[in-house]
XYZ file of C-alpha atoms in Angstrom:
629
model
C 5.238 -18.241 40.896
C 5.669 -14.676 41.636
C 6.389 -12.425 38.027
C 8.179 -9.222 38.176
C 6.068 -6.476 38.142
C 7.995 -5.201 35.266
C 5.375 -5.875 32.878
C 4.309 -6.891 29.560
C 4.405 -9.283 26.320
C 7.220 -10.568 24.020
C 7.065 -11.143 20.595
C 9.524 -11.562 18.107
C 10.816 -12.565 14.501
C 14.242 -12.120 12.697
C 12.616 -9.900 9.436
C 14.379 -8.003 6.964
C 13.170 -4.320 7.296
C 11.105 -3.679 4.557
C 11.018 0.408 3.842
C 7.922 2.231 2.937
C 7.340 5.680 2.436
C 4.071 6.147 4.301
C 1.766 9.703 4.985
C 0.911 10.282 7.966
C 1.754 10.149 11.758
C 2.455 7.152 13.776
C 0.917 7.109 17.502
C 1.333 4.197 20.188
C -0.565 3.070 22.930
C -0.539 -0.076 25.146
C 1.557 -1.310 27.748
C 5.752 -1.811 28.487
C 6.594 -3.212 25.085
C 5.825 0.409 23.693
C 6.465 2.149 26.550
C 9.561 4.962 25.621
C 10.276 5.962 29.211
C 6.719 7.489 30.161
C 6.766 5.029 33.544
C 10.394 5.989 34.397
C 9.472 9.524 34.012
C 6.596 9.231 36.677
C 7.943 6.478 39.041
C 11.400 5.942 37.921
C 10.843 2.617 36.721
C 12.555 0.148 35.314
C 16.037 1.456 36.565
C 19.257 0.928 35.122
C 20.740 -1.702 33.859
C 17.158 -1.397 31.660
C 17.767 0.984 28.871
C 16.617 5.179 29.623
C 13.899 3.649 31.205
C 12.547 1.226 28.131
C 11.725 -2.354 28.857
C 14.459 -3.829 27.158
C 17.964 -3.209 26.612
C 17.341 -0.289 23.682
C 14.535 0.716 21.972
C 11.116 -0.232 21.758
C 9.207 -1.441 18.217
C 6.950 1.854 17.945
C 10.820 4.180 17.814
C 12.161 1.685 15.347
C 8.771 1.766 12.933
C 9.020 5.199 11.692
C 12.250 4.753 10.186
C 10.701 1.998 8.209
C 7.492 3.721 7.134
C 8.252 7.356 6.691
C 5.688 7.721 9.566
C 6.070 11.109 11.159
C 6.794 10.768 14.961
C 8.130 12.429 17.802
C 8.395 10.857 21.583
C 5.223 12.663 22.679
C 3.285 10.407 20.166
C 4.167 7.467 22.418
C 1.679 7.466 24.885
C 2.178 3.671 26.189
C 2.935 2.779 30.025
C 4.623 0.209 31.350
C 2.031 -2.372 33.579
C -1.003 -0.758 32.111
C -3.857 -3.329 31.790
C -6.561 -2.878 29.061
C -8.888 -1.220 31.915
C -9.863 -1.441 35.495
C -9.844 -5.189 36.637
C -12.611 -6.216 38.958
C -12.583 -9.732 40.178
C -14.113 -11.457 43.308
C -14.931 -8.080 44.835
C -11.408 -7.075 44.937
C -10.707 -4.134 42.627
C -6.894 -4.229 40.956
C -6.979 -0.581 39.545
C -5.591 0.363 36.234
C -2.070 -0.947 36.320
C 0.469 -4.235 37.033
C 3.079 -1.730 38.669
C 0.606 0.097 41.424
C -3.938 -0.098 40.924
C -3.360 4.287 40.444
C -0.666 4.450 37.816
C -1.872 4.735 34.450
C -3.948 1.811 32.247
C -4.403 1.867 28.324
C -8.097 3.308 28.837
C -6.311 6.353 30.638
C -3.969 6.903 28.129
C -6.465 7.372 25.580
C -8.763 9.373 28.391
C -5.788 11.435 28.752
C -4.648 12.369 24.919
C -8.326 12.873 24.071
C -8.653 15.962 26.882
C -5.524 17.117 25.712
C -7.558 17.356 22.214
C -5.932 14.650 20.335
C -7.403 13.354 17.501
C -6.454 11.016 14.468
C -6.093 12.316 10.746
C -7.081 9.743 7.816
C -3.182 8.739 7.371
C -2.289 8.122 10.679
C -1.070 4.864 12.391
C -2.209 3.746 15.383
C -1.085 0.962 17.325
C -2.492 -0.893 20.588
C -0.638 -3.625 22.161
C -1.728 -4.827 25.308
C -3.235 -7.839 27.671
C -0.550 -9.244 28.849
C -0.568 -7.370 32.127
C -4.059 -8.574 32.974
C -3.450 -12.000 32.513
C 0.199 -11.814 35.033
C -2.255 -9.930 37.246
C -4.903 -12.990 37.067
C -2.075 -15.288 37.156
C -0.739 -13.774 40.406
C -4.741 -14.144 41.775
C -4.824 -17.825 40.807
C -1.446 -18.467 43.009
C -2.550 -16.845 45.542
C -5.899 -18.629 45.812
C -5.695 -21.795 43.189
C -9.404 -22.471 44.067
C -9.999 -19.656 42.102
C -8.590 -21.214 39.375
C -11.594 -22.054 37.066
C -13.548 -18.885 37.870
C -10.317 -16.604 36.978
C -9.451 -18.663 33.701
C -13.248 -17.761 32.837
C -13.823 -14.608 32.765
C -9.878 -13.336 32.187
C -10.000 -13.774 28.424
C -13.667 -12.298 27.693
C -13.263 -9.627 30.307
C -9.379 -8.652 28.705
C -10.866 -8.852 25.252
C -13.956 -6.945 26.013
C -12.121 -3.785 27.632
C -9.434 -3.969 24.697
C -12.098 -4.189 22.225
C -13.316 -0.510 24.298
C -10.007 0.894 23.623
C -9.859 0.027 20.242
C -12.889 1.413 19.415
C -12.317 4.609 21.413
C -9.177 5.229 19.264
C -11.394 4.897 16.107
C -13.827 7.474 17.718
C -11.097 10.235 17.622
C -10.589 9.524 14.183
C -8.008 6.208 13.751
C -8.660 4.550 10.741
C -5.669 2.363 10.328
C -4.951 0.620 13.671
C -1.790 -1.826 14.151
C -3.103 -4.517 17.384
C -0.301 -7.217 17.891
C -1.999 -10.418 19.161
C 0.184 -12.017 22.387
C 3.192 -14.181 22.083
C 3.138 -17.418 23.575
C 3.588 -16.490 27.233
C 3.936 -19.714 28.312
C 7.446 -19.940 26.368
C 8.840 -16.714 28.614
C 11.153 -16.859 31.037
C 9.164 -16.534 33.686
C 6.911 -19.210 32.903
C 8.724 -21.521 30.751
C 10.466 -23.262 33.554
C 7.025 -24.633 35.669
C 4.966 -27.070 33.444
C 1.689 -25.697 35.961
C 2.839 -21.957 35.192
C 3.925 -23.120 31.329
C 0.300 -24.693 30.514
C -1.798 -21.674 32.652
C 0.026 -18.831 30.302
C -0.586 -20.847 27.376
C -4.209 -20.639 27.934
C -4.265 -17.382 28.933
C -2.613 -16.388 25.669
C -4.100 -19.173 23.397
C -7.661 -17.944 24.610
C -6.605 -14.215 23.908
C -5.266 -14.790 20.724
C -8.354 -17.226 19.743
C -10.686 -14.199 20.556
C -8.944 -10.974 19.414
C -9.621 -11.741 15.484
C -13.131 -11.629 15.619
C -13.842 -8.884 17.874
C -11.462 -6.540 15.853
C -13.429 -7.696 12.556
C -16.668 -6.312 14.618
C -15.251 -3.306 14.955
C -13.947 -2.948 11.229
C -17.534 -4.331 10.344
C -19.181 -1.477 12.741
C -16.979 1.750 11.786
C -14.796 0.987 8.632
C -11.816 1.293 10.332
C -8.736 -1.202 9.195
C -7.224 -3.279 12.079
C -4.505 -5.010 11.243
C -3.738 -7.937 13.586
C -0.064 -8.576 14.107
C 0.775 -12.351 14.494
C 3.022 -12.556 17.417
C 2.576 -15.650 18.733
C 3.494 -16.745 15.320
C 6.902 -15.162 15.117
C 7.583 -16.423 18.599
C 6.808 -20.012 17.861
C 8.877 -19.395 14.190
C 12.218 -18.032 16.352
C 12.274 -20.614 19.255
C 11.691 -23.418 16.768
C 14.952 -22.528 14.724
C 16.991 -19.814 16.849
C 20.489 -20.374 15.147
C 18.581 -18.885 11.881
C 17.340 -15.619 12.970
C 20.438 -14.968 14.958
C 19.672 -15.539 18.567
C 22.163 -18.434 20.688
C 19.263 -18.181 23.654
C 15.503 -18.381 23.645
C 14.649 -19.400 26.702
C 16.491 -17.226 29.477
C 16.439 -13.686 30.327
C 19.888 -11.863 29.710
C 19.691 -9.828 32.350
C 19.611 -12.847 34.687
C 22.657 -13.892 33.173
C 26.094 -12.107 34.426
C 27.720 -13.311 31.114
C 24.940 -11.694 29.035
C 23.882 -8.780 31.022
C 27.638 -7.575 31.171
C 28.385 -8.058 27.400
C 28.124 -5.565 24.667
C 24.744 -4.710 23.656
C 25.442 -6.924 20.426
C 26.246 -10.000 22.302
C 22.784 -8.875 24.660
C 21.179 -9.379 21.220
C 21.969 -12.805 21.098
C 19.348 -13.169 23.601
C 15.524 -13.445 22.909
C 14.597 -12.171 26.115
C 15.966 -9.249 27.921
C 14.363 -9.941 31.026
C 11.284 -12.602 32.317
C 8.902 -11.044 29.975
C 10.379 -8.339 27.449
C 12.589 -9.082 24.099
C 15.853 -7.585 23.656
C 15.929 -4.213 21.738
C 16.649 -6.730 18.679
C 13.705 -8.407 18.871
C 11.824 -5.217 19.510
C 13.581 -3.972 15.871
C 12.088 -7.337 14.200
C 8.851 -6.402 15.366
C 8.591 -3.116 14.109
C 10.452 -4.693 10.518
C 6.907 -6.950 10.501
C 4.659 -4.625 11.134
C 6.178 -1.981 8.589
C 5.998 -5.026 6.168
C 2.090 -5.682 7.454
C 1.599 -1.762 6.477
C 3.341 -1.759 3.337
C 1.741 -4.867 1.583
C -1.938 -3.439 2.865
C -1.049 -0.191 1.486
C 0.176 -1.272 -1.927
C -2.578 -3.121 -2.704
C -3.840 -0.569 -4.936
C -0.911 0.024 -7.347
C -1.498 -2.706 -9.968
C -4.535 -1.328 -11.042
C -3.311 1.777 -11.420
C -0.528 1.107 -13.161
C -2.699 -1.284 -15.405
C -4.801 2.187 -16.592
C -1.464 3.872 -17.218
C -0.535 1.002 -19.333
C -3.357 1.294 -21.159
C -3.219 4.956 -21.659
C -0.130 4.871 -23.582
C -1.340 2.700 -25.696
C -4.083 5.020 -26.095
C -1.915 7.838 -27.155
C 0.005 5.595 -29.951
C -3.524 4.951 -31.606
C -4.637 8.560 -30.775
C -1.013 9.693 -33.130
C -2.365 7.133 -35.597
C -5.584 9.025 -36.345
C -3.943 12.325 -35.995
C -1.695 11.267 -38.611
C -4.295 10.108 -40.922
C -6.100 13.364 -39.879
C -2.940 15.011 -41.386
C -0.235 17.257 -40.024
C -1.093 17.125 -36.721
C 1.490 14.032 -35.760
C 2.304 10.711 -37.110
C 2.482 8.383 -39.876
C 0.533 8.367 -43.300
C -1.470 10.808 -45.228
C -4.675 13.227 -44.808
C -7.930 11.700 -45.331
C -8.785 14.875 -47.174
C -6.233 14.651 -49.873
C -4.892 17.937 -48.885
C -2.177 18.723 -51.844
C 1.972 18.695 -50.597
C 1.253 16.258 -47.539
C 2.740 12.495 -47.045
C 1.201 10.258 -49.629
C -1.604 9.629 -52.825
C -4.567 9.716 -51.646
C -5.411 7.346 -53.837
C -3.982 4.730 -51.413
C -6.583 2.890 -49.656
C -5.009 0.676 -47.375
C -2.161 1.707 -44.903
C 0.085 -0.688 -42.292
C 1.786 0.908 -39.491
C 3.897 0.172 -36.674
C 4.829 2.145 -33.366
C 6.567 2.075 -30.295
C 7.209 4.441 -27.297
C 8.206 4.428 -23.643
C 7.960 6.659 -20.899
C 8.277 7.046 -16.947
C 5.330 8.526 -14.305
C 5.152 8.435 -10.221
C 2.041 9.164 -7.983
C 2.870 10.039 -5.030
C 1.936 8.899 -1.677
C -1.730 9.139 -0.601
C -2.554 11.135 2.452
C -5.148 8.053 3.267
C -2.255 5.611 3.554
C -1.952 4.359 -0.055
C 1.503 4.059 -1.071
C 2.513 5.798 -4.606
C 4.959 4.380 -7.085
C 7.631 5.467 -10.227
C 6.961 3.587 -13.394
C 8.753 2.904 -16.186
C 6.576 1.824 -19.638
C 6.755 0.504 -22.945
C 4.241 0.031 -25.627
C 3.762 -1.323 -29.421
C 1.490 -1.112 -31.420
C 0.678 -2.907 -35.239
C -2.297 -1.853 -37.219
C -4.317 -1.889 -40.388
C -6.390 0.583 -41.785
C -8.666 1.089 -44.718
C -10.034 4.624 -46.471
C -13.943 3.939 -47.155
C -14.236 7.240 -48.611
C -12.108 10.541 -48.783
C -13.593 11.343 -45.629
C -13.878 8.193 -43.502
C -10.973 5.812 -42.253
C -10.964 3.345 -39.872
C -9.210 0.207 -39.032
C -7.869 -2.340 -36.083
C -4.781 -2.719 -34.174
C -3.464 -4.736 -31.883
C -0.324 -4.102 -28.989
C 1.949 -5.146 -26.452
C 3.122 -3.006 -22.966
C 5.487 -3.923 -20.619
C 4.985 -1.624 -17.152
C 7.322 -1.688 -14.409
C 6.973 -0.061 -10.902
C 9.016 0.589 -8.237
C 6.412 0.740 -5.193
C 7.282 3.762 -2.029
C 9.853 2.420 -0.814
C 9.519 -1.089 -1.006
C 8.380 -3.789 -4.049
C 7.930 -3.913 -7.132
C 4.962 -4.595 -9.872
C 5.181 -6.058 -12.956
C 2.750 -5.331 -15.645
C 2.115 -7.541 -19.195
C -0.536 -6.637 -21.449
C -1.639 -7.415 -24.983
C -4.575 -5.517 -26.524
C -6.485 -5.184 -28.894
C -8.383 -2.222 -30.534
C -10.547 -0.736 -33.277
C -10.525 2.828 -34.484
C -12.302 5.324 -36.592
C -11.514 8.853 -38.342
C -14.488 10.613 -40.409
C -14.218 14.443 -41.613
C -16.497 17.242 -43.087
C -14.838 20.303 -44.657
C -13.168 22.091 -41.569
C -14.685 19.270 -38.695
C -14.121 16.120 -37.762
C -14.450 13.915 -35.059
C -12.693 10.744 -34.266
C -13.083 7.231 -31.592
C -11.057 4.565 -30.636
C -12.056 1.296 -28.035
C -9.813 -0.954 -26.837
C -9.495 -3.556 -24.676
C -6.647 -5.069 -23.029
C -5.838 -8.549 -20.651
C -3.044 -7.955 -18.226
C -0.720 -10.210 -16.295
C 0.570 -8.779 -12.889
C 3.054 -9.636 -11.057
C 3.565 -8.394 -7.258
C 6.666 -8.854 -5.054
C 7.864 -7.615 -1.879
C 10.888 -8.056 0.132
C 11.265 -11.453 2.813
C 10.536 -10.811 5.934
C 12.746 -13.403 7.886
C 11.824 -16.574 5.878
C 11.121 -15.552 2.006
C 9.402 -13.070 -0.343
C 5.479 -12.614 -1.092
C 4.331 -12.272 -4.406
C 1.107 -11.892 -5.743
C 0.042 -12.859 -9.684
C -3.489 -10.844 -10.128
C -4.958 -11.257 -13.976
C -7.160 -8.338 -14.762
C -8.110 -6.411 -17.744
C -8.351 -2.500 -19.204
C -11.464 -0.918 -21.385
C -10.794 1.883 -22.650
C -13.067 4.421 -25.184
C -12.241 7.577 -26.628
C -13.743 10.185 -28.581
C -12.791 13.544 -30.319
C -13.636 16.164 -32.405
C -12.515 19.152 -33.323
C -12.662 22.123 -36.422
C -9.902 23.464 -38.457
C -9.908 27.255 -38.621
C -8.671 28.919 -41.116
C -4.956 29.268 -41.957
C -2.626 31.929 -40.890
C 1.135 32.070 -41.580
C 0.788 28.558 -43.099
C -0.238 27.640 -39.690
C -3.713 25.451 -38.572
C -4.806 25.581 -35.535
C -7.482 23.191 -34.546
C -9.613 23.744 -31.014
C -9.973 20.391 -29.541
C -13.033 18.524 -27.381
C -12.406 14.936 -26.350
C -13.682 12.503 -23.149
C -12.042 9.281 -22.590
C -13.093 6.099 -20.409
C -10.652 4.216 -18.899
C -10.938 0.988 -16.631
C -8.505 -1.446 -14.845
C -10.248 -4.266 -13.024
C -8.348 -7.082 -11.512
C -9.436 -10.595 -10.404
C -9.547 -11.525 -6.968
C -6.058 -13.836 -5.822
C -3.872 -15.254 -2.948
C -0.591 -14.478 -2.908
C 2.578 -16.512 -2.043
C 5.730 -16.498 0.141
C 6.082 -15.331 3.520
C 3.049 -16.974 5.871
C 2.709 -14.079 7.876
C 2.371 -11.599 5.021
C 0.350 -13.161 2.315
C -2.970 -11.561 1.282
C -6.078 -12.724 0.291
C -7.758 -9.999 -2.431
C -10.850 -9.591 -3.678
C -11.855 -8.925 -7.292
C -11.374 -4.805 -7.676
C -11.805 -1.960 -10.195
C -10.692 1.353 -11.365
C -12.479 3.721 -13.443
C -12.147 7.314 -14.802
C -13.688 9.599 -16.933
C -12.008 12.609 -18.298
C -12.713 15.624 -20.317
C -9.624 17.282 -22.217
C -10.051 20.804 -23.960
C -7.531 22.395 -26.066
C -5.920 23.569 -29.102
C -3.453 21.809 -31.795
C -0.997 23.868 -33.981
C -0.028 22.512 -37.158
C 2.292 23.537 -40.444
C 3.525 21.817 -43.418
C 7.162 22.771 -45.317
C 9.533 20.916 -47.199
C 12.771 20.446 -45.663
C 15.968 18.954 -47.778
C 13.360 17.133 -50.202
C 10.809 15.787 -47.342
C 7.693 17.642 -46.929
C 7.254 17.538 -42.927
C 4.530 18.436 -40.870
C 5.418 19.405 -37.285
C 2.975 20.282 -34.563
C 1.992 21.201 -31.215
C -0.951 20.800 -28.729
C -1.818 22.242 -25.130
C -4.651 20.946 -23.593
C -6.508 20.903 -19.911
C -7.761 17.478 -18.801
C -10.445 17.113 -16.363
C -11.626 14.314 -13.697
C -15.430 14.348 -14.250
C -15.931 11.026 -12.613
C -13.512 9.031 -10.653
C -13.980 5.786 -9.057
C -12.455 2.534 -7.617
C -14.348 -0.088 -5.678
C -14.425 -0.487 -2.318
C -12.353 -4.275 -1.999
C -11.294 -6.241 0.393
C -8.266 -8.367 2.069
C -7.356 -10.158 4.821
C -4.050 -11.390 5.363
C -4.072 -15.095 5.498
C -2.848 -16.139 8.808
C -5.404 -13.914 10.366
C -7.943 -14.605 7.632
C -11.320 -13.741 10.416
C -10.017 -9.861 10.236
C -10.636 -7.923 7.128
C -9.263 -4.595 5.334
C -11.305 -2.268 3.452
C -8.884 -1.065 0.363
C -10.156 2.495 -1.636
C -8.366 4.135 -4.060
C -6.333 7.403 -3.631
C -8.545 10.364 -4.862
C -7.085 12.004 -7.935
C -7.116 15.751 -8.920
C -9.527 17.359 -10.480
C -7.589 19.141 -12.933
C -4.195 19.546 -15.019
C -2.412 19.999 -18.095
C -1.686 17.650 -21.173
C 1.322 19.278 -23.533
C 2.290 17.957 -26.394
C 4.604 17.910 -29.957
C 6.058 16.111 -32.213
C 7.005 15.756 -36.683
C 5.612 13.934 -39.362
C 7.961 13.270 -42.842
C 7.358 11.756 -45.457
C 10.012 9.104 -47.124
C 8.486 8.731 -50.423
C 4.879 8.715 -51.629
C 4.217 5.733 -49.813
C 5.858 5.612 -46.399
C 6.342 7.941 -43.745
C 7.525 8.351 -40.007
C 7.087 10.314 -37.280
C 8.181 11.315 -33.856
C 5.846 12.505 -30.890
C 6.125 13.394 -27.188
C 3.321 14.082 -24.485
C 3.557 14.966 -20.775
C 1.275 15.807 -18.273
C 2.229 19.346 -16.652
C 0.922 20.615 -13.037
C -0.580 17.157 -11.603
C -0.695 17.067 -8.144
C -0.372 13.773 -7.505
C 2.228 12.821 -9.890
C 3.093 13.200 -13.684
C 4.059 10.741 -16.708
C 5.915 11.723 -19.951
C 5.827 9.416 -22.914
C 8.084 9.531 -25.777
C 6.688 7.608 -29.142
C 7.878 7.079 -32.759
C 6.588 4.651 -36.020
C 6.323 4.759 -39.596
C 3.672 3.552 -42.043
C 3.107 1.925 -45.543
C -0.053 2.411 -47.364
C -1.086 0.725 -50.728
């Protein structure tokens, strides 16, 4: 059973392209399924009727990807050749070289010999895939035909040997600085064309491939174990086995012969090619390759997103903040919302004499964070948040009370799913004052109820339904200078706490893309410093007391655990997930009126925005009213 010597491994699955906006550069290595024409260009191989010298009848998965990811790439970045095997093969004192196509032409440990003296190296947010194995096992395939007693010794020390150098390469790549590496396992090559029509050559590619695939998983875990890096193993033989089992639904009319075997096929319109699985013995048609690249984009994008809930949890839970922070700045008086100053200052919003007040608020606002330059995907989020409270004046100079509120967050993940964000919380809150200073605190905490979905990739949707929870703490204080122009202004010192932790989960849908999570939290601390402006007048009857404040807000401390996934069909291989770093600086602006509607209710408006955030800014827009008694 002679092969072609046109190399390599199929694998393929009818998925819906998931898009997602990704930092970072894309670079390939491996064998003819990622090979872009670098083996025509130094041997002139494959000729026509193959594609510009691709394996296929189009392009390969690694031209399609970028498209899907935002990756940066450019045809240089494909450093794949067609026939390479994982490294030199050595068997039975005969040494096979580097390559299917001729022992000198190039193998995958030459590629990466050759783009690390050109001084190639990785950044954090690159991609790096490495697909390759298949060659050595034709290659000890052609061995065993040629001398079956050599059979048993061959089988032996194939899938250790393969493993072993690919394992080599892998690590390699992580030496020049790879920390997110995309290794396809191998599709069933016992369901090719050039093997799926001998029972003898049928079951010896199957166990070539099943002993390959049974390997990989663990020895790209002790390499994630060893140097950190993320290896994400591609499930190939799984979307094989899903297309051939049900063909008619992903498209394809033939799954079991190569088109360009096939006058009727081979001298159709590419589109009718496509109907085909198999463009020739070994390679998938340019379709195929397209699927590929639409489930490894997916792969990237639900690793990648894994971070978002929690983040948009602690934005949830800062706008809630803000609508209790307005309620003490209103009972601080004329700085911003609802009821009266705790001072009795004469010509404000209420009697003094009023002990207990009830409030209600509500606001909304939008936010993004943009992408990472580690990999971590950014988002745009809408919000909403309400708020009820009680609160009861102790003296002239102390308030404080409880409150409790809803949020509904929304997120639109770069460029692909979506989170969903429920929360109910509950908080307690203090005001005191003496003469000109005062100082205010808040603590709440919150349960939220995510949900996480992403787009099907040829056979459903994934979602994900974490529970977590927010703690949050505040504190303030600040001193009134004097007036001037019938204007206060106050210089402000606050810090805040704020943490999002989430449970670990499974999530649903899609086999091939479901995650398993562990348990994970985010935590800040910031600093704000600034100044409030404040006046008092009396407008068509109402007295109203408008205001405005300009602060800087400062990361002191800013950490998110280390957790970890694995997706479940290749549960053995594990992900390390961080968080995105955030900057260490930027501005908080704010404004917004106070008026009073008799001597026992009032209202207010108020807006806040962050200003010159690197990574992404949120506006909130808020309004209530209150009745005290």
């Amino acid at each position: 059973m002679k092969k072609t010597r046109l190399l390599a491994s199929a694998a393929i699955l009818a998925l819906a392209a998931a898009h997602s906006a990704q930092a970072g550069s894309l670079y390939a290595f491996g064998d003819s399924l990622s090979d872009n024409g670098n083996l025509f260009r130094l041997t002139g191989l494959p000729p026509a009727p193959y594609y510009m010298g691709h394996f296929s009848n189009g392009k390969v998965w690694v031209e399609y990807l970028p498209g899907m990811t935002g990756l940066a790439f450019k045809p240089g970045n494909d450093n794949a050749y067609g026939g390479a095997f994982t490294g030199n093969i050595t068997f039975n004192g005969v040494d096979y070289g580097t390559n299917l196509e001729a022992p000198s032409l190039p193998g995958i440990t030459t590629e990466i010999a050759q783009f690390k003296a050109s001084g190639g190296r990785f950044s954090r947010g690159d991609v790096v895939t490495l697909w390759g194995g298949a060659n050595n096992y034709f290659e000890y395939a052609d061995i065993i035909e040629a001398n079956p007693a050599l059979a048993q010794a061959a089988i032996a020390y194939a899938v250790p040997n393969t493993i072993s150098e690919l394992s080599g390469d892998a690590s390699s790549l992580v030496s020049l600085g790879a920390h997110t590496l995309l290794v396809p396992n191998l599709p069933d090559l016992g369901a090719t064309p050039d093997f799926n029509t001998s029972a003898i050559a049928t079951k010896l590619a199957d166990e070539l491939s099943g002993g390959h695939n049974a390997a990989l998983p663990g020895a790209m875990e002790a390499i994630h174990q060893r140097t950190g890096a993320n290896i994400i193993v591609l499930d190939e033989s799984k979307l094989l086995e899903t297309v051939i089992a049900n063909p008619a639904r992903y498209g394809y009319v033939n799954v079991t012969d190569a088109c360009i075997d096939t006058p009727a096929c081979l001298g159709a319109s590419t589109a009718t090619q496509n109907t085909y699985l198999f463009w020739d013995g070994v390679h998938p048609t340019t379709r195929a390759q397209q699927y590929v690249a639409a489930y490894a984009a997916a792969s990237l994008l639900e690793f990648n997103s894994l971070t978002v809930p929690a983040q948009l949890g602690a934005a949830g839970a800062g706008d809630f903040t803000t609508l209790l922070d307005n309620r003490m700045e209103a009972l601080r008086g004329g700085a911003g919302g609802f009821s009266y100053n705790i001072e009795g200052a004469t010509g404000a919003t209420g009697d003094s004499a009023q002990k207990f007040g009830l409030f209600v608020a509500g606001g909304g606002g939008n936010g993004y964070r943009n992408n990472d330059a580690g990999g971590d995907l950014g988002f745009t989020y809408t919000n909403a948040a309400t708020i009820i409270g009680a609160d009861y004046r102790f003296s002239p100079n102390i308030t404080a009370g409880v409150a409790l509120g809803y949020g509904d967050d929304h997120a639109n993940i770069n460029e692909g799913g979506k989170v969903q964000n429920q929360s109910f919380n509950a908080a307690i809150y203090a005001i005191a004052s003496s003469g000109p200073a005062y100082v205010k605190g808040a603590f709440n905490f919150g349960d939220d109820w995510y949900r996480m979905s992403h787009g099907g990739v040829g056979f459903g949707g994934v979602v994900g339904k974490p529970y977590g929870h927010t703690t949050t703490a505040d504190v303030e204080g600040g001193y009134n200078l004097p007036p001037c122009h019938n204007i206060v202004l106050t210089p402000q010192l606050g810090f805040s706490y704020n943490n999002a932790a989430l449970q670990g989960y499974t999530e649903a849908g899609a086999p091939l893309l479901t995650e398993q999570v562990s348990s994970q939290g985010y935590q800040e601390v910031l600093a704000t410093t600034g100044f409030t402006a404040a006046t008092g007048m009396v407008l068509g009857g109402l007295w109203v007391a408008p205001y405005a404040s300009a602060a800087a807000q400062v990361h002191l401390s800013d950490e998110g655990d280390n957790f970890t996934s694995s997706f479940t069909d290749e549960p053995v291989v594990t992900q390390t997930n961080s968080y995105p770093n955030q900057p260490p600086a930027w501005a908080l602006l704010g404004a917004g009126v106070t008026a009073s509607l008799g001597t026992r209710i009032t209202a207010s408006i108020d807006v806040s925005t962050t200003a010159f955030r690197s990574n992404g800014n949120a506006f909130l827009a808020s309004g209530g009213a209150s009745y005290r008694f």
